Every structure is written in structure tokens, then in C-alpha cells.
């Protein structure tokens, strides 16, 4: 069985272009060495399995049987990456191929690299397929919803082993250049099958890669070659447009640089982008504005639940200048009537989530105003999902959510399936410890649906989950989409 699975995996590598035909024997020997096997015998069964998940699963089972690894997801993930490393070309070869494709077009280069990242199993297609995805309509456009199921669950064996393992600070985080080719450990994912494309933006070395979890099409990460903290400043806008000029078919954005309104990794300067059009990008400017000194720049308030000032120009340098001005003013802006405070007790609260893109011959920059102030009533943040919605979404509203894609926790899959059963059977969710947090919400929306059946119950739940996320986005807006909120927004724009 080992020989057959190795034969199938090498054939997979040849079929996908990872392994040249002339390296068939060499690659086979590398894989045999991983399993401490000296001799290869050609299997009698000539039928080749091309399902990578199945091939790797059999090889992992063999490794468990031979006592090479323990049978748990943490150890299996480390080992299957080691297996795939035998098929993956060296970094210099991948980079050379990328830039050759780039000579054809930026699109050709990213199409190659995205497929490569999937073929190498760095992006695990078979896990991504498990994610639940749907859309809901809202006053702001079509909102994307996903329940993230592709990240492996916490592994009890790995957690226990990690406690006794020698502590390491290499790589410093999962966004460091040193991750390329790293064998991994139980508390840090293996990246032996991972490749990075070095790029230059703002005259400094950065890396371009894809997210292994792919929340949307060609979900990429652009990260600083040095492990330095995120900071929204003038150079942020320079970097965004340097990237957009390299890859004009992609958008690129940054999480905010403050806790609560920022992303999950603030310790390493990075951006996220990709080949996807979010609802936010489709949203129109509902009110045009003119900013003195920048009359040549098209500007306006976007029809969006968060507070977004959109600026557009054929000259990206004008957008960089104006964005820097907006950021500087917003950092120090206080409007007590609108409950906007630049700082309290020396702690800064105002920052921006920026998103850059190109539309035709126009550069476009969305500046999302953020504020992370907390109160006794809202200890997790005033402009953060409020407590009544925590049963669906409690985590930070980062860049991806800002643009209109909900990334919801994996627990919701099981909870929604169980809720569907309770609703169909007329049982009270409050009687179940897992579902108790959803009981008030269910009682509120059930009267809207006179007929709930086995066929439509999940559609109803998904619709209502989506509407909760719309409310979450409204909570995150500093200026609400009301006459009072728009007037407060205009007051800020006037001080520009």
C-alpha cells in the first residue's frame, strides 16, 4: 500500500507540474526516505488515485501504523506537510516562474501562484470546501456570510505536548519570512510546502503569499520583510498603491492599528487583498463632498453601515496626500455630541481601516473611520458588536468584515443544525445549554415566518444570521446611517 500511495502522489506531482517527469525516481526516493523505507517496488495495481486528500490520508495512516507519528490532527498536519515538501520546487524556481508569467500579465502571474499554492496543499482545497457560504440582501447590498470550518480544531494531544515542549520564538509570528519552508511544531503550523514571492513596495522588501484559509477568491497577504508592528500612517497609503500598481486587478487593504477595531495580528505589519469585489466596493457614494485644497479629487460618503469616506483620482499621489490629511485630522478629532473622543486618559481611540483598488483608469481609496472607545455599558467597545449579537458574532470587526464578508465561528454550524431541529419540533432553545444564548433571537424572528418546514428552516436561519451581521456592521459604524449620524459625519468633513 505504501508503494502505491507514493506512486500516486508522485504522479499527482507530475500531473500538476510540481514535479518534472525526469525527477520521478528522485522524488520517489525522497518520499521513501520520509518513511524510512529503503526499497521501492512497483505496485501491481496500475490504477492511479488522483484525489490528494485520499492519497495523503493513506500515507498518514501508514505513518501512524509504523509508529512514525501519533494519530492526532496536529501530528498528521505536520507530517503531511513534510510529505508534500518532497514535491514542491525550490523558492527560486517558483519566483522565476512567477515573474515569467508576470511578463504575460499580472493576472497570469497570480493565477499561476494561486493554483500552485493549492496544488502544493498549502491551501487545503478539501478543507476549504467544508466552509459554509451564503449571501443575504441588505439595504447596503449583497452581504457575504461564511462559517469558517477550514481551520483545524484544537488538538488535545498537541495542546498537552506543547506545554512540555521547549519554547521557541522562531519564527516570531506566522507572518514572518522565516515561515517559508519551516518544518513547524505543535503550536506553530508547518510551512515546508509554502512559497513566498518577494516584492518591493515603498522601497522596502515585502512578501506576497496567499492565505491558507482563503475566505474569498485569491485571498492574499502582503507582509513586511521585517517583524515590525502595524501602524497606519502616510507610508501605509504609499504601500497600498505601490501594490495596486503592480497588481491592478487586486484590491489591497489594511486592518486598523488599534486593539478592538484592529485585526488579529497587530505585531507584524501586513495587508490583505485579493481578486474579489465586496459589497463595500459596489456601494455608491450617497453624498459627494468637496475638500478644500483637494477640489480635483472626487470624494464622498459611501452608502455603507460603517463610516466610509471614498476618494478617487487618476493620480494616486493626490489620494496619498489627502488620505494622510484625513488620517492626521481624524487622529486628533473629538465630537462629544457624536460620542467621538480622540483619546481618554492618554489612550488614543481614532484610526482608519483603508482599502485601495483601481477601477478603469481611476485609483480609489476607501477610508473607514474607526474608534475603539469602551464604556461600562459596552466594555468590549462602543463601535463593536453589541452584547445582543454576541451569540452570533463577538470577535473584532476587522478588514474582511468591514468590506462586507462575515467570518463566523465554526461553533455555529452545529448550533444552527441543532436549532433547526428544535424549531421544527417546537422545542424551546432555552432548555439546551448550547442553544440558550440563541433563544431570545429565535423568539423574535419566528413570528415573521408563518410556515417553517424541514425544507426551508435552514434557509430561514441563514437569512436571520445574515441580518444579525448587518446589525453588527451598523454597530461598528462611528456615524450611523441616520440624519443625525450623517450630520455628525459632515461636521468631521468640514474640519478637513
Short mmCIF file of C-alpha atoms in Angstrom, two decimals:
data_model
loop_
_atom_site.label_atom_id
_atom_site.label_comp_id
_atom_site.label_asym_id
_atom_site.label_seq_id
_atom_site.Cartn_x
_atom_site.Cartn_y
_atom_site.Cartn_z
CA UNK A 1 0.00 0.00 0.00
CA UNK A 2 2.86 2.41 0.82
CA UNK A 3 4.41 1.95 -2.63
CA UNK A 4 1.09 2.50 -4.36
CA UNK A 5 0.36 5.70 -2.42
CA UNK A 6 3.86 7.01 -3.10
CA UNK A 7 3.44 6.19 -6.80
CA UNK A 8 0.08 8.00 -6.82
CA UNK A 9 1.48 11.06 -5.03
CA UNK A 10 4.45 11.36 -7.41
CA UNK A 11 2.03 11.07 -10.35
CA UNK A 12 -0.09 13.82 -8.79
CA UNK A 13 3.04 15.99 -8.63
CA UNK A 14 3.80 15.32 -12.30
CA UNK A 15 0.19 15.96 -13.38
CA UNK A 16 0.08 19.29 -11.56
CA UNK A 17 3.50 20.40 -12.81
CA UNK A 18 5.13 20.38 -9.39
CA UNK A 19 7.47 17.54 -10.36
CA UNK A 20 9.20 17.25 -13.76
CA UNK A 21 8.87 13.78 -15.31
CA UNK A 22 12.67 13.44 -15.22
CA UNK A 23 12.57 13.71 -11.39
CA UNK A 24 10.11 10.84 -10.88
CA UNK A 25 12.70 8.48 -9.39
CA UNK A 26 14.40 11.19 -7.32
CA UNK A 27 11.08 12.30 -5.80
CA UNK A 28 10.05 8.71 -5.13
CA UNK A 29 13.29 8.16 -3.21
CA UNK A 30 12.70 11.32 -1.16
CA UNK A 31 9.29 10.02 -0.12
CA UNK A 32 10.67 6.58 0.71
CA UNK A 33 13.24 8.26 2.93
CA UNK A 34 10.47 10.09 4.83
CA UNK A 35 9.00 6.68 5.70
CA UNK A 36 12.41 5.13 6.48
CA UNK A 37 11.90 2.71 3.59
CA UNK A 38 14.93 1.69 1.51
CA UNK A 39 13.46 -0.10 -1.47
CA UNK A 40 10.65 0.74 -3.89
CA UNK A 41 8.68 -1.96 -5.68
CA UNK A 42 6.25 -1.03 -8.41
CA UNK A 43 2.69 -1.93 -7.28
CA UNK A 44 0.76 -4.42 -9.39
CA UNK A 45 -2.31 -2.18 -9.30
CA UNK A 46 -1.70 0.34 -12.11
CA UNK A 47 -4.82 2.43 -11.47
CA UNK A 48 -3.74 5.85 -10.14
CA UNK A 49 -5.71 7.71 -7.47
CA UNK A 50 -5.69 11.46 -8.18
CA UNK A 51 -7.56 12.56 -5.05
CA UNK A 52 -4.88 14.26 -2.94
CA UNK A 53 -6.87 14.03 0.29
CA UNK A 54 -7.22 10.26 -0.13
CA UNK A 55 -3.56 9.74 -1.05
CA UNK A 56 -2.30 11.77 1.91
CA UNK A 57 -4.82 10.13 4.24
CA UNK A 58 -3.49 6.67 3.36
CA UNK A 59 0.12 7.81 3.76
CA UNK A 60 -0.67 9.32 7.16
CA UNK A 61 -2.39 6.11 8.24
CA UNK A 62 0.75 4.22 7.21
CA UNK A 63 2.90 6.62 9.24
CA UNK A 64 0.69 6.02 12.29
CA UNK A 65 0.85 2.24 11.77
CA UNK A 66 4.64 2.38 11.60
CA UNK A 67 4.85 4.48 14.76
CA UNK A 68 6.38 7.46 12.91
CA UNK A 69 3.68 9.84 14.18
CA UNK A 70 0.87 9.85 16.74
CA UNK A 71 -2.68 9.65 15.46
CA UNK A 72 -3.91 13.19 16.06
CA UNK A 73 -4.61 16.12 13.75
CA UNK A 74 -1.63 18.16 14.99
CA UNK A 75 0.90 15.44 14.23
CA UNK A 76 -0.83 14.47 10.97
CA UNK A 77 -0.75 18.09 9.72
CA UNK A 78 2.95 18.38 10.47
CA UNK A 79 3.71 15.11 8.71
CA UNK A 80 1.60 15.55 5.57
CA UNK A 81 3.32 18.91 5.03
CA UNK A 82 6.67 17.12 5.28
CA UNK A 83 5.43 14.65 2.67
CA UNK A 84 4.30 17.41 0.30
CA UNK A 85 7.64 19.18 0.69
CA UNK A 86 9.16 16.37 -1.39
CA UNK A 87 7.12 17.59 -4.37
CA UNK A 88 7.49 21.37 -4.04
CA UNK A 89 10.06 23.25 -6.19
CA UNK A 90 12.68 25.44 -4.52
CA UNK A 91 11.75 29.07 -3.75
CA UNK A 92 14.00 30.46 -6.52
CA UNK A 93 12.29 28.22 -9.11
CA UNK A 94 8.82 29.38 -8.03
CA UNK A 95 9.87 33.01 -8.11
CA UNK A 96 11.37 32.64 -11.58
CA UNK A 97 8.16 31.06 -12.89
CA UNK A 98 6.03 33.78 -11.26
CA UNK A 99 7.90 36.63 -12.90
CA UNK A 100 7.93 34.86 -16.27
CA UNK A 101 4.15 34.65 -16.03
CA UNK A 102 4.07 38.31 -14.95
CA UNK A 103 5.69 39.25 -18.27
CA UNK A 104 2.50 37.95 -19.90
CA UNK A 105 0.27 39.83 -17.44
CA UNK A 106 -0.19 40.38 -13.69
CA UNK A 107 -3.29 38.19 -13.92
CA UNK A 108 -1.29 35.31 -15.41
CA UNK A 109 1.24 35.54 -12.56
CA UNK A 110 -1.36 35.47 -9.78
CA UNK A 111 -3.37 32.70 -11.48
CA UNK A 112 -0.23 30.57 -11.58
CA UNK A 113 0.73 31.27 -7.97
CA UNK A 114 -2.79 30.73 -6.62
CA UNK A 115 -3.12 27.35 -8.36
CA UNK A 116 0.41 26.44 -7.22
CA UNK A 117 -0.48 27.25 -3.59
CA UNK A 118 -3.44 24.87 -3.86
CA UNK A 119 -1.61 22.12 -5.75
CA UNK A 120 1.10 22.05 -3.06
CA UNK A 121 -1.60 21.59 -0.38
CA UNK A 122 -0.54 24.83 1.33
CA UNK A 123 -4.14 25.82 0.64
CA UNK A 124 -6.00 22.64 1.56
CA UNK A 125 -8.82 22.57 -1.01
CA UNK A 126 -10.62 19.71 0.72
CA UNK A 127 -10.86 21.72 3.97
CA UNK A 128 -11.86 24.98 2.31
CA UNK A 129 -14.78 23.14 0.67
CA UNK A 130 -16.17 22.45 4.15
CA UNK A 131 -16.73 26.16 4.85
CA UNK A 132 -20.39 27.20 4.80
CA UNK A 133 -21.03 30.16 2.48
CA UNK A 134 -24.16 32.09 1.57
CA UNK A 135 -25.36 35.64 0.88
CA UNK A 136 -28.12 37.87 2.22
CA UNK A 137 -29.63 41.03 0.83
CA UNK A 138 -29.42 44.23 2.88
CA UNK A 139 -30.06 47.97 2.42
CA UNK A 140 -26.33 48.19 1.65
CA UNK A 141 -26.14 45.48 -1.00
CA UNK A 142 -25.47 41.73 -1.06
CA UNK A 143 -23.58 40.68 2.08
CA UNK A 144 -21.35 37.58 2.13
CA UNK A 145 -21.55 35.17 5.06
CA UNK A 146 -19.17 32.31 5.82
CA UNK A 147 -18.81 29.89 8.71
CA UNK A 148 -15.11 29.07 8.87
CA UNK A 149 -14.60 25.31 9.10
CA UNK A 150 -11.23 25.03 7.33
CA UNK A 151 -9.02 25.84 10.32
CA UNK A 152 -8.28 22.61 12.18
CA UNK A 153 -9.82 22.37 15.63
CA UNK A 154 -7.66 22.49 18.74
CA UNK A 155 -5.89 19.16 19.14
CA UNK A 156 -5.90 17.96 22.79
CA UNK A 157 -2.77 15.83 22.27
CA UNK A 158 -0.93 18.72 20.65
CA UNK A 159 -2.01 21.12 23.41
CA UNK A 160 -0.74 18.72 26.06
CA UNK A 161 2.55 18.11 24.24
CA UNK A 162 3.09 21.82 23.59
CA UNK A 163 3.05 22.51 27.34
CA UNK A 164 6.12 20.32 27.79
CA UNK A 165 7.86 21.38 24.59
CA UNK A 166 10.84 23.71 24.59
CA UNK A 167 9.60 27.26 23.99
CA UNK A 168 10.65 28.88 20.73
CA UNK A 169 10.32 32.37 19.28
CA UNK A 170 11.27 31.30 15.75
CA UNK A 171 9.60 32.33 13.58
CA UNK A 172 8.42 35.32 15.64
CA UNK A 173 4.90 35.01 14.16
CA UNK A 174 3.02 33.31 11.34
CA UNK A 175 3.64 36.28 9.02
CA UNK A 176 7.44 36.25 9.14
CA UNK A 177 9.53 35.44 6.06
CA UNK A 178 11.15 32.61 8.03
CA UNK A 179 7.91 30.60 7.73
CA UNK A 180 8.82 29.67 4.15
CA UNK A 181 9.99 26.06 4.35
CA UNK A 182 9.66 25.90 8.15
CA UNK A 183 9.00 22.36 9.46
CA UNK A 184 6.59 23.61 12.12
CA UNK A 185 5.88 22.42 15.64
CA UNK A 186 2.75 21.55 17.59
CA UNK A 187 1.99 25.21 18.38
CA UNK A 188 3.11 26.62 15.02
CA UNK A 189 1.91 25.32 11.63
CA UNK A 190 4.32 23.57 9.27
CA UNK A 191 5.15 25.59 6.16
CA UNK A 192 7.56 23.30 4.29
CA UNK A 193 5.23 23.41 1.28
CA UNK A 194 4.88 27.21 1.46
CA UNK A 195 6.46 29.65 -1.01
CA UNK A 196 6.64 33.46 -0.89
CA UNK A 197 7.09 35.92 -3.76
CA UNK A 198 9.39 38.80 -2.70
CA UNK A 199 8.13 42.19 -3.89
CA UNK A 200 9.30 45.77 -3.36
CA UNK A 201 6.85 48.35 -2.10
CA UNK A 202 7.73 51.74 -0.63
CA UNK A 203 11.38 50.94 -1.47
CA UNK A 204 11.45 48.09 1.05
CA UNK A 205 11.32 44.29 0.96
CA UNK A 206 7.88 42.70 1.37
CA UNK A 207 6.43 39.26 0.80
CA UNK A 208 3.40 38.22 -1.26
CA UNK A 209 1.56 34.99 -0.45
CA UNK A 210 -1.94 33.57 -0.20
CA UNK A 211 -3.88 32.92 2.97
CA UNK A 212 -4.08 29.18 3.67
CA UNK A 213 -7.74 29.67 4.70
CA UNK A 214 -9.00 31.57 1.60
CA UNK A 215 -12.04 33.47 2.82
CA UNK A 216 -12.63 34.75 -0.74
CA UNK A 217 -11.14 34.34 -4.22
CA UNK A 218 -7.34 34.69 -4.33
CA UNK A 219 -7.22 35.90 -0.72
CA UNK A 220 -3.65 37.18 -0.47
CA UNK A 221 -1.45 38.53 2.31
CA UNK A 222 1.25 41.13 1.72
CA UNK A 223 3.62 41.41 4.66
CA UNK A 224 6.68 43.35 5.73
CA UNK A 225 10.02 41.57 5.41
CA UNK A 226 10.76 42.71 8.95
CA UNK A 227 8.80 41.79 12.07
CA UNK A 228 7.56 45.27 12.99
CA UNK A 229 4.16 46.32 14.37
CA UNK A 230 1.32 47.57 12.22
CA UNK A 231 0.94 51.33 12.02
CA UNK A 232 -1.46 53.36 9.91
CA UNK A 233 0.49 56.35 8.58
CA UNK A 234 1.28 58.15 5.33
CA UNK A 235 3.55 55.31 4.19
CA UNK A 236 0.61 52.90 4.57
CA UNK A 237 -1.13 54.60 1.64
CA UNK A 238 2.10 54.62 -0.38
CA UNK A 239 2.46 50.86 0.14
CA UNK A 240 -1.16 50.20 -0.82
CA UNK A 241 -0.84 51.98 -4.14
CA UNK A 242 2.61 50.57 -4.90
CA UNK A 243 0.97 47.13 -4.69
CA UNK A 244 -2.09 48.16 -6.72
CA UNK A 245 0.20 49.45 -9.48
CA UNK A 246 1.91 46.03 -9.52
CA UNK A 247 -1.39 44.10 -9.47
CA UNK A 248 -4.16 46.42 -10.70
CA UNK A 249 -6.72 43.58 -10.78
CA UNK A 250 -6.42 43.15 -6.98
CA UNK A 251 -7.65 45.26 -4.10
CA UNK A 252 -5.49 45.71 -1.00
CA UNK A 253 -6.46 46.88 2.45
CA UNK A 254 -5.15 47.14 5.97
CA UNK A 255 -6.63 46.35 9.33
CA UNK A 256 -6.69 49.23 11.77
CA UNK A 257 -3.72 49.55 14.11
CA UNK A 258 -5.56 49.69 17.44
CA UNK A 259 -6.99 46.87 19.58
CA UNK A 260 -10.73 46.07 19.30
CA UNK A 261 -11.04 47.64 15.83
CA UNK A 262 -7.82 46.06 14.54
CA UNK A 263 -7.08 42.62 13.19
CA UNK A 264 -5.85 39.51 14.97
CA UNK A 265 -2.16 40.14 14.22
CA UNK A 266 -1.08 43.67 15.13
CA UNK A 267 2.53 42.71 15.84
CA UNK A 268 3.53 42.32 12.17
CA UNK A 269 2.89 44.98 9.53
CA UNK A 270 0.77 43.45 6.78
CA UNK A 271 -2.11 43.89 4.34
CA UNK A 272 -4.80 41.62 2.89
CA UNK A 273 -6.08 41.71 -0.65
CA UNK A 274 -7.29 39.58 -3.49
CA UNK A 275 -9.27 39.18 -6.68
CA UNK A 276 -12.76 39.74 -5.34
CA UNK A 277 -15.34 42.53 -5.34
CA UNK A 278 -17.01 43.01 -1.96
CA UNK A 279 -20.35 44.71 -1.32
CA UNK A 280 -18.48 47.72 0.06
CA UNK A 281 -16.66 48.24 -3.25
CA UNK A 282 -20.01 48.12 -5.10
CA UNK A 283 -21.68 50.56 -2.68
CA UNK A 284 -22.22 54.02 -4.21
CA UNK A 285 -21.24 57.38 -2.83
CA UNK A 286 -24.55 58.67 -1.49
CA UNK A 287 -23.28 62.19 -0.88
CA UNK A 288 -20.47 63.96 -2.76
CA UNK A 289 -18.22 66.31 -0.78
CA UNK A 290 -15.51 68.82 -1.69
CA UNK A 291 -12.42 69.07 0.48
CA UNK A 292 -10.59 72.41 0.27
CA UNK A 293 -7.22 72.08 -1.37
CA UNK A 294 -8.30 68.81 -2.99
CA UNK A 295 -11.02 70.05 -5.32
CA UNK A 296 -9.51 67.87 -8.08
CA UNK A 297 -10.15 64.72 -6.04
CA UNK A 298 -13.60 63.14 -6.21
CA UNK A 299 -14.81 62.46 -2.67
CA UNK A 300 -17.97 61.34 -0.93
CA UNK A 301 -19.70 59.50 1.89
CA UNK A 302 -20.33 55.85 0.96
CA UNK A 303 -23.71 54.23 1.49
CA UNK A 304 -22.37 51.70 3.94
CA UNK A 305 -23.07 50.78 7.60
CA UNK A 306 -19.55 51.72 8.66
CA UNK A 307 -18.40 55.32 8.23
CA UNK A 308 -16.52 55.43 4.93
CA UNK A 309 -15.08 58.39 3.06
CA UNK A 310 -14.25 57.39 -0.53
CA UNK A 311 -11.70 59.37 -2.54
CA UNK A 312 -10.93 58.87 -6.25
CA UNK A 313 -8.36 60.24 -8.68
CA UNK A 314 -6.27 59.25 -11.70
CA UNK A 315 -3.24 60.40 -9.71
CA UNK A 316 -2.63 58.13 -6.72
CA UNK A 317 -0.25 60.72 -5.22
CA UNK A 318 -3.19 63.07 -4.67
CA UNK A 319 -5.02 60.27 -2.84
CA UNK A 320 -1.97 59.62 -0.68
CA UNK A 321 -1.77 63.32 0.24
CA UNK A 322 -5.48 63.59 1.02
CA UNK A 323 -5.60 60.31 2.94
CA UNK A 324 -2.67 61.47 5.08
CA UNK A 325 -4.55 64.70 5.80
CA UNK A 326 -7.76 62.83 6.72
CA UNK A 327 -5.83 60.45 8.99
CA UNK A 328 -3.99 63.27 10.78
CA UNK A 329 -7.21 65.20 11.42
CA UNK A 330 -9.16 62.09 12.48
CA UNK A 331 -6.46 61.01 14.94
CA UNK A 332 -7.00 64.21 16.90
CA UNK A 333 -10.74 64.71 16.30
CA UNK A 334 -13.26 64.86 19.15
CA UNK A 335 -17.02 65.46 18.84
CA UNK A 336 -18.65 64.87 22.22
CA UNK A 337 -22.15 65.24 20.76
CA UNK A 338 -21.46 62.25 18.48
CA UNK A 339 -19.58 60.36 21.24
CA UNK A 340 -16.31 60.56 19.33
CA UNK A 341 -13.25 61.04 21.52
CA UNK A 342 -9.73 61.16 20.13
CA UNK A 343 -8.37 59.92 23.46
CA UNK A 344 -9.26 59.30 27.08
CA UNK A 345 -6.65 59.29 29.84
CA UNK A 346 -3.93 59.43 27.20
CA UNK A 347 -5.18 56.35 25.32
CA UNK A 348 -5.77 57.06 21.59
CA UNK A 349 -9.07 55.87 20.07
CA UNK A 350 -9.24 57.09 16.47
CA UNK A 351 -7.72 55.29 13.49
CA UNK A 352 -8.59 54.23 9.95
CA UNK A 353 -9.14 50.97 8.03
CA UNK A 354 -8.07 51.80 4.44
CA UNK A 355 -8.86 49.81 1.26
CA UNK A 356 -7.30 50.63 -2.13
CA UNK A 357 -8.31 49.47 -5.61
CA UNK A 358 -8.23 50.55 -9.24
CA UNK A 359 -11.34 50.96 -11.37
CA UNK A 360 -10.58 51.63 -15.01
CA UNK A 361 -8.08 54.47 -15.07
CA UNK A 362 -9.11 55.72 -11.61
CA UNK A 363 -7.43 54.90 -8.33
CA UNK A 364 -9.87 54.55 -5.44
CA UNK A 365 -9.30 54.61 -1.69
CA UNK A 366 -11.92 53.91 0.97
CA UNK A 367 -11.10 55.40 4.36
CA UNK A 368 -13.15 53.69 7.08
CA UNK A 369 -13.23 55.76 10.27
CA UNK A 370 -12.73 53.61 13.38
CA UNK A 371 -12.89 54.31 17.11
CA UNK A 372 -12.17 51.78 19.87
CA UNK A 373 -13.53 53.58 22.93
CA UNK A 374 -15.16 51.40 25.62
CA UNK A 375 -17.74 52.16 28.32
CA UNK A 376 -19.24 50.28 31.26
CA UNK A 377 -22.27 49.52 29.11
CA UNK A 378 -20.07 48.32 26.21
CA UNK A 379 -16.81 47.05 27.76
CA UNK A 380 -15.74 45.37 24.51
CA UNK A 381 -16.19 48.57 22.51
CA UNK A 382 -18.91 51.10 21.73
CA UNK A 383 -18.29 50.63 17.97
CA UNK A 384 -18.05 46.84 18.23
CA UNK A 385 -20.73 44.11 18.03
CA UNK A 386 -23.09 44.82 20.91
CA UNK A 387 -23.87 42.16 23.50
CA UNK A 388 -27.26 41.25 21.99
CA UNK A 389 -25.42 39.93 18.89
CA UNK A 390 -22.57 38.09 20.63
CA UNK A 391 -24.37 34.78 20.24
CA UNK A 392 -23.56 35.10 16.51
CA UNK A 393 -20.51 37.39 16.33
CA UNK A 394 -18.39 38.59 19.24
CA UNK A 395 -14.98 38.92 17.60
CA UNK A 396 -13.35 42.07 16.22
CA UNK A 397 -14.72 43.62 13.05
CA UNK A 398 -11.53 43.57 11.01
CA UNK A 399 -10.77 44.41 7.41
CA UNK A 400 -12.65 41.48 5.83
CA UNK A 401 -15.82 42.14 7.84
CA UNK A 402 -15.55 45.89 7.18
CA UNK A 403 -15.82 45.15 3.45
CA UNK A 404 -18.95 43.03 3.88
CA UNK A 405 -17.87 39.42 4.50
CA UNK A 406 -18.84 37.84 7.82
CA UNK A 407 -16.29 35.30 9.06
CA UNK A 408 -18.33 33.47 11.69
CA UNK A 409 -17.07 30.92 14.24
CA UNK A 410 -17.16 27.19 13.49
CA UNK A 411 -19.41 26.53 16.52
CA UNK A 412 -22.35 27.99 14.56
CA UNK A 413 -22.52 25.02 12.18
CA UNK A 414 -23.53 22.60 14.93
CA UNK A 415 -25.62 25.20 16.75
CA UNK A 416 -27.67 26.09 13.66
CA UNK A 417 -28.25 22.42 12.80
CA UNK A 418 -29.49 21.76 16.33
CA UNK A 419 -31.58 24.95 16.32
CA UNK A 420 -33.28 23.76 13.14
CA UNK A 421 -34.32 20.56 14.94
CA UNK A 422 -35.62 22.49 17.95
CA UNK A 423 -37.64 24.88 15.78
CA UNK A 424 -39.20 22.06 13.74
CA UNK A 425 -40.09 20.15 16.90
CA UNK A 426 -41.44 23.26 18.66
CA UNK A 427 -38.93 22.96 21.50
CA UNK A 428 -37.58 25.91 23.46
CA UNK A 429 -33.84 26.52 22.74
CA UNK A 430 -33.51 27.93 26.27
CA UNK A 431 -33.78 24.35 27.56
CA UNK A 432 -30.48 23.43 25.87
CA UNK A 433 -27.23 24.75 27.33
CA UNK A 434 -25.62 25.08 23.91
CA UNK A 435 -28.62 26.90 22.39
CA UNK A 436 -29.72 29.02 25.34
CA UNK A 437 -27.86 32.07 24.03
CA UNK A 438 -29.93 31.97 20.83
CA UNK A 439 -33.36 31.69 22.50
CA UNK A 440 -34.30 35.40 22.57
CA UNK A 441 -33.21 35.84 18.96
CA UNK A 442 -35.27 32.84 17.80
CA UNK A 443 -38.40 34.10 19.60
CA UNK A 444 -38.00 37.47 17.89
CA UNK A 445 -37.77 36.22 14.31
CA UNK A 446 -40.10 33.15 14.38
CA UNK A 447 -43.34 35.20 14.06
CA UNK A 448 -42.09 36.50 10.70
CA UNK A 449 -42.40 33.02 9.20
CA UNK A 450 -45.91 31.50 9.30
CA UNK A 451 -44.77 28.25 7.69
CA UNK A 452 -41.47 26.66 8.66
CA UNK A 453 -40.65 23.27 7.16
CA UNK A 454 -37.74 20.86 7.01
CA UNK A 455 -37.03 22.24 3.53
CA UNK A 456 -36.87 25.94 4.46
CA UNK A 457 -35.75 26.04 8.09
CA UNK A 458 -32.01 26.28 7.31
CA UNK A 459 -32.62 28.99 4.71
CA UNK A 460 -34.53 30.96 7.34
CA UNK A 461 -31.75 30.55 9.89
CA UNK A 462 -29.11 31.61 7.39
CA UNK A 463 -31.14 34.68 6.44
CA UNK A 464 -31.53 35.70 10.06
CA UNK A 465 -27.84 35.11 10.81
CA UNK A 466 -27.04 37.37 7.87
CA UNK A 467 -29.32 40.11 9.16
CA UNK A 468 -27.63 39.91 12.57
CA UNK A 469 -24.31 40.52 10.81
CA UNK A 470 -25.77 43.58 9.09
CA UNK A 471 -26.69 44.94 12.54
CA UNK A 472 -23.15 44.10 13.73
CA UNK A 473 -21.75 46.24 10.90
CA UNK A 474 -24.09 49.05 11.89
CA UNK A 475 -22.82 48.78 15.48
CA UNK A 476 -19.27 49.21 14.15
CA UNK A 477 -20.14 52.43 12.35
CA UNK A 478 -18.95 55.52 14.20
CA UNK A 479 -21.55 57.63 12.40
CA UNK A 480 -24.88 55.85 11.97
CA UNK A 481 -26.87 55.89 8.72
CA UNK A 482 -29.41 58.32 10.18
CA UNK A 483 -29.98 62.07 9.64
CA UNK A 484 -28.17 62.72 12.95
CA UNK A 485 -25.31 60.40 12.01
CA UNK A 486 -24.87 61.99 8.58
CA UNK A 487 -24.87 65.47 10.12
CA UNK A 488 -22.12 64.40 12.55
CA UNK A 489 -20.15 62.91 9.63
CA UNK A 490 -20.45 66.23 7.79
CA UNK A 491 -19.12 68.05 10.84
CA UNK A 492 -15.95 65.98 10.62
CA UNK A 493 -15.61 66.54 6.88
CA UNK A 494 -15.94 70.31 7.42
CA UNK A 495 -12.87 70.38 9.66
CA UNK A 496 -10.84 68.81 6.86
#
